[in-house]
């Protein structure tokens, strides 16, 4: 299938993509990282729309930067000054963007919003996060970061830490890992932040074996990739529940003292207090590189979805 597998497709969940699809994306992103000066503007004449109904720094701006680097133009829907304020529906809004752009990258607080958009728009929809559900391009750049920094994804031991209940980046990362053959995958979180049934069921369905742990300390010496998450305060239905768990886990220099040599710490960012700034100076800290890989991975993604079967 090759590039045909990507061309014109919606990117709603990483589960819609096979290992071969992901490998093609990573090969393309590798060549962008290795040859950053591009003479060919493969998306010249195309328009990419961004429509973010929730705050974002990395996803929105790295999609814009990726599109601009490929020669596309970018238009941005700012929900706070759009006709949504006059009561226009999400589906009508997406129908409008469908007429103005060749691809729409969007984020919405409601689960299923990107799926709804894909049903009313004829152009590809890229889900930049829908509620607690999916964040496929984040998982793609996370896996790319592992492959780039560790040389492989298979056979490594992973610990996913923190808010695995509400963090779509954690769920999407686990779904992406299911396309590979990881070693041990440990989920480390307080009881109330363990995966929702829906996530547990999906992990089971895709055949990813996981172990539940209460703390990182007991397993850290054996972990190659520590995937940290922020507590998703904005997704707690009850603020009292958030108060009970806030500050319940944190990575510091001290907590990495027994970390495996060569292990890396990932975080989709933004961080709050779960990841101490003192960790930034350690060789394990890979999250800033990870965020920077957002541009080449999203360039590769846009080129595959919009660029056709050329090359
Ligand atoms: N990682 C991530 O989705 O960051 P933003 O919320 O800033 O887009």
CSV table of N, CA, C and O in Angstrom, one decimal, residues 116-173:
chain,number,residue,atom,x,y,z
A,116,UNK,N,-17.3,13.3,14.2
A,116,UNK,CA,-18.4,14.1,13.7
A,116,UNK,C,-17.9,15.0,12.5
A,116,UNK,O,-18.5,15.0,11.5
A,117,UNK,N,-16.8,15.7,12.8
A,117,UNK,CA,-16.3,16.5,11.7
A,117,UNK,C,-16.0,15.7,10.4
A,117,UNK,O,-16.2,16.2,9.3
A,118,UNK,N,-15.4,14.5,10.6
A,118,UNK,CA,-15.0,13.7,9.5
A,118,UNK,C,-16.3,13.3,8.7
A,118,UNK,O,-16.2,13.0,7.5
A,119,UNK,N,-17.4,13.2,9.4
A,119,UNK,CA,-18.7,12.8,8.7
A,119,UNK,C,-19.3,14.0,7.9
A,119,UNK,O,-20.0,13.7,6.9
A,120,UNK,N,-19.0,15.2,8.3
A,120,UNK,CA,-19.6,16.3,7.5
A,120,UNK,C,-18.6,17.0,6.6
A,120,UNK,O,-19.1,17.7,5.7
A,121,UNK,N,-17.3,16.7,6.7
A,121,UNK,CA,-16.3,17.3,5.8
A,121,UNK,C,-15.8,16.3,4.8
A,121,UNK,O,-15.6,15.1,5.2
A,122,UNK,N,-15.5,16.8,3.6
A,122,UNK,CA,-15.0,15.9,2.6
A,122,UNK,C,-13.5,15.9,2.7
A,122,UNK,O,-12.8,14.9,2.2
A,123,UNK,N,-12.9,16.9,3.2
A,123,UNK,CA,-11.4,17.0,3.3
A,123,UNK,C,-10.9,16.2,4.5
A,123,UNK,O,-11.7,16.0,5.5
A,124,UNK,N,-9.7,15.7,4.5
A,124,UNK,CA,-9.2,15.0,5.7
A,124,UNK,C,-9.2,15.8,7.0
A,124,UNK,O,-8.9,17.0,7.0
A,125,UNK,N,-9.7,15.1,8.1
A,125,UNK,CA,-9.7,15.7,9.4
A,125,UNK,C,-8.5,15.0,10.2
A,125,UNK,O,-8.4,13.8,10.2
A,126,UNK,N,-7.7,15.9,10.8
A,126,UNK,CA,-6.6,15.3,11.7
A,126,UNK,C,-7.1,15.7,13.1
A,126,UNK,O,-7.2,16.9,13.4
A,127,UNK,N,-7.2,14.7,13.9
A,127,UNK,CA,-7.7,14.9,15.3
A,127,UNK,C,-6.5,15.3,16.2
A,127,UNK,O,-5.6,14.5,16.5
A,128,UNK,N,-6.5,16.5,16.6
A,128,UNK,CA,-5.4,17.0,17.5
A,128,UNK,C,-5.8,16.9,19.0
A,128,UNK,O,-5.3,17.6,19.8
A,129,UNK,N,-6.8,16.0,19.2
A,129,UNK,CA,-7.2,15.7,20.6
A,129,UNK,C,-8.7,15.9,20.7
A,129,UNK,O,-9.2,17.0,20.4
A,130,UNK,N,-9.4,14.9,21.2
A,130,UNK,CA,-10.9,15.0,21.4
A,130,UNK,C,-11.1,14.5,22.8
A,130,UNK,O,-11.1,13.3,23.1
A,131,UNK,N,-11.4,15.4,23.7
A,131,UNK,CA,-11.6,15.0,25.1
A,131,UNK,C,-10.5,14.2,25.7
A,131,UNK,O,-9.3,14.4,25.4
A,132,UNK,N,-10.9,13.1,26.4
A,132,UNK,CA,-9.9,12.2,26.9
A,132,UNK,C,-9.6,11.0,26.0
A,132,UNK,O,-8.9,10.1,26.4
A,133,UNK,N,-10.1,11.1,24.7
A,133,UNK,CA,-10.1,9.9,23.9
A,133,UNK,C,-8.8,9.7,23.1
A,133,UNK,O,-8.0,8.8,23.4
A,134,UNK,N,-8.6,10.5,22.1
A,134,UNK,CA,-7.5,10.2,21.1
A,134,UNK,C,-6.6,11.5,20.9
A,134,UNK,O,-7.2,12.6,20.8
A,135,UNK,N,-5.3,11.2,20.6
A,135,UNK,CA,-4.4,12.3,20.2
A,135,UNK,C,-3.4,11.6,19.3
A,135,UNK,O,-2.2,11.4,19.7
A,136,UNK,N,-3.9,11.2,18.1
A,136,UNK,CA,-3.0,10.3,17.3
A,136,UNK,C,-1.7,10.9,16.9
A,136,UNK,O,-0.6,10.2,16.9
A,137,UNK,N,-1.6,12.2,16.5
A,137,UNK,CA,-0.3,12.7,16.0
A,137,UNK,C,0.6,12.8,17.2
A,137,UNK,O,1.9,12.8,17.0
A,138,UNK,N,0.1,13.0,18.4
A,138,UNK,CA,1.0,13.0,19.6
A,138,UNK,C,1.6,11.7,19.8
A,138,UNK,O,2.8,11.5,20.0
A,139,UNK,N,0.8,10.6,19.7
A,139,UNK,CA,1.3,9.3,19.9
A,139,UNK,C,2.4,8.9,18.8
A,139,UNK,O,3.4,8.3,19.0
A,140,UNK,N,2.1,9.4,17.6
A,140,UNK,CA,3.0,9.2,16.5
A,140,UNK,C,4.4,9.8,16.8
A,140,UNK,O,5.4,9.2,16.6
A,141,UNK,N,4.3,11.1,17.3
A,141,UNK,CA,5.6,11.8,17.5
A,141,UNK,C,6.3,11.2,18.8
A,141,UNK,O,7.5,11.1,18.8
A,142,UNK,N,5.5,10.7,19.7
A,142,UNK,CA,6.1,10.0,20.9
A,142,UNK,C,6.8,8.7,20.5
A,142,UNK,O,7.9,8.5,20.9
A,143,UNK,N,6.2,7.9,19.6
A,143,UNK,CA,6.8,6.7,19.2
A,143,UNK,C,8.1,7.0,18.3
A,143,UNK,O,9.1,6.3,18.4
A,144,UNK,N,7.9,8.0,17.5
A,144,UNK,CA,9.1,8.5,16.7
A,144,UNK,C,10.2,8.8,17.6
A,144,UNK,O,11.4,8.5,17.3
A,145,UNK,N,9.9,9.6,18.7
A,145,UNK,CA,11.0,10.0,19.6
A,145,UNK,C,11.7,8.8,20.2
A,145,UNK,O,12.9,8.7,20.3
A,146,UNK,N,10.9,7.8,20.6
A,146,UNK,CA,11.5,6.5,21.1
A,146,UNK,C,12.4,5.9,20.1
A,146,UNK,O,13.6,5.6,20.4
A,147,UNK,N,11.9,5.8,18.9
A,147,UNK,CA,12.7,5.1,17.8
A,147,UNK,C,14.0,5.9,17.5
A,147,UNK,O,15.0,5.3,17.3
A,148,UNK,N,13.8,7.2,17.5
A,148,UNK,CA,15.0,8.1,17.1
A,148,UNK,C,16.0,8.0,18.2
A,148,UNK,O,17.2,8.0,17.9
A,149,UNK,N,15.6,8.1,19.5
A,149,UNK,CA,16.6,8.2,20.6
A,149,UNK,C,17.0,6.8,21.1
A,149,UNK,O,18.2,6.7,21.6
A,150,UNK,N,16.2,5.8,20.9
A,150,UNK,CA,16.6,4.5,21.5
A,150,UNK,C,16.9,3.5,20.3
A,150,UNK,O,17.3,2.3,20.6
A,151,UNK,N,16.6,3.9,19.1
A,151,UNK,CA,17.0,3.0,17.9
A,151,UNK,C,15.9,2.0,17.6
A,151,UNK,O,15.9,1.4,16.6
A,152,UNK,N,14.9,1.8,18.5
A,152,UNK,CA,13.9,0.8,18.2
A,152,UNK,C,12.7,1.1,19.2
A,152,UNK,O,12.9,1.8,20.2
A,153,UNK,N,11.6,0.5,18.9
A,153,UNK,CA,10.4,0.5,19.8
A,153,UNK,C,10.2,-0.8,20.4
A,153,UNK,O,9.8,-1.0,21.6
A,154,UNK,N,10.4,-1.9,19.6
A,154,UNK,CA,10.2,-3.3,20.1
A,154,UNK,C,11.2,-3.6,21.3
A,154,UNK,O,12.3,-3.1,21.3
A,155,UNK,N,10.8,-4.4,22.2
A,155,UNK,CA,11.7,-5.0,23.2
A,155,UNK,C,12.0,-4.1,24.3
A,155,UNK,O,12.7,-4.5,25.2
A,156,UNK,N,11.6,-2.8,24.3
A,156,UNK,CA,12.0,-1.9,25.4
A,156,UNK,C,10.9,-2.1,26.5
A,156,UNK,O,9.7,-2.4,26.2
A,157,UNK,N,11.3,-1.7,27.7
A,157,UNK,CA,10.3,-1.7,28.8
A,157,UNK,C,9.8,-0.3,29.0
A,157,UNK,O,10.6,0.7,29.1
A,158,UNK,N,8.5,-0.2,29.2
A,158,UNK,CA,7.9,1.2,29.3
A,158,UNK,C,7.2,1.3,30.6
A,158,UNK,O,6.5,0.3,31.1
A,159,UNK,N,7.2,2.5,31.2
A,159,UNK,CA,6.3,2.8,32.3
A,159,UNK,C,5.5,4.1,32.0
A,159,UNK,O,6.1,5.1,31.6
A,160,UNK,N,4.2,4.0,32.0
A,160,UNK,CA,3.4,5.1,31.7
A,160,UNK,C,2.8,5.6,33.1
A,160,UNK,O,2.2,4.8,33.8
A,161,UNK,N,3.1,6.8,33.4
A,161,UNK,CA,2.9,7.3,34.8
A,161,UNK,C,1.8,8.4,34.9
A,161,UNK,O,1.8,9.3,34.0
A,162,UNK,N,1.0,8.3,35.9
A,162,UNK,CA,0.2,9.5,36.3
A,162,UNK,C,-1.3,9.3,35.9
A,162,UNK,O,-1.9,8.3,36.2
A,163,UNK,N,-1.8,10.3,35.2
A,163,UNK,CA,-3.2,10.3,34.9
A,163,UNK,C,-3.6,9.5,33.7
A,163,UNK,O,-3.8,10.1,32.6
A,164,UNK,N,-3.6,8.2,33.9
A,164,UNK,CA,-3.9,7.3,32.7
A,164,UNK,C,-5.4,7.3,32.6
A,164,UNK,O,-5.9,6.7,31.6
A,165,UNK,N,-6.2,7.9,33.5
A,165,UNK,CA,-7.6,7.9,33.4
A,165,UNK,C,-8.1,8.9,32.4
A,165,UNK,O,-9.0,8.6,31.5
A,166,UNK,N,-7.5,10.1,32.4
A,166,UNK,CA,-8.1,11.2,31.5
A,166,UNK,C,-7.1,11.6,30.4
A,166,UNK,O,-7.5,12.3,29.5
A,167,UNK,N,-5.8,11.3,30.5
A,167,UNK,CA,-4.8,11.8,29.6
A,167,UNK,C,-4.9,11.0,28.2
A,167,UNK,O,-4.5,9.9,28.1
A,168,UNK,N,-5.4,11.7,27.2
A,168,UNK,CA,-5.5,11.1,25.9
A,168,UNK,C,-4.2,10.8,25.3
A,168,UNK,O,-4.0,9.8,24.5
A,169,UNK,N,-3.1,11.5,25.7
A,169,UNK,CA,-1.8,11.2,25.2
A,169,UNK,C,-1.3,9.9,25.7
A,169,UNK,O,-0.7,9.1,25.0
A,170,UNK,N,-1.7,9.6,27.0
A,170,UNK,CA,-1.2,8.3,27.6
A,170,UNK,C,-2.0,7.1,26.9
A,170,UNK,O,-1.4,6.1,26.5
A,171,UNK,N,-3.3,7.3,26.7
A,171,UNK,CA,-4.1,6.2,26.1
A,171,UNK,C,-3.6,6.0,24.6
A,171,UNK,O,-3.4,4.9,24.2
A,172,UNK,N,-3.4,7.1,23.9
A,172,UNK,CA,-3.0,7.0,22.5
A,172,UNK,C,-1.6,6.4,22.4
A,172,UNK,O,-1.3,5.6,21.5
A,173,UNK,N,-0.7,6.7,23.3
A,173,UNK,CA,0.6,6.1,23.3
A,173,UNK,C,0.5,4.6,23.5
A,173,UNK,O,1.2,3.8,22.8
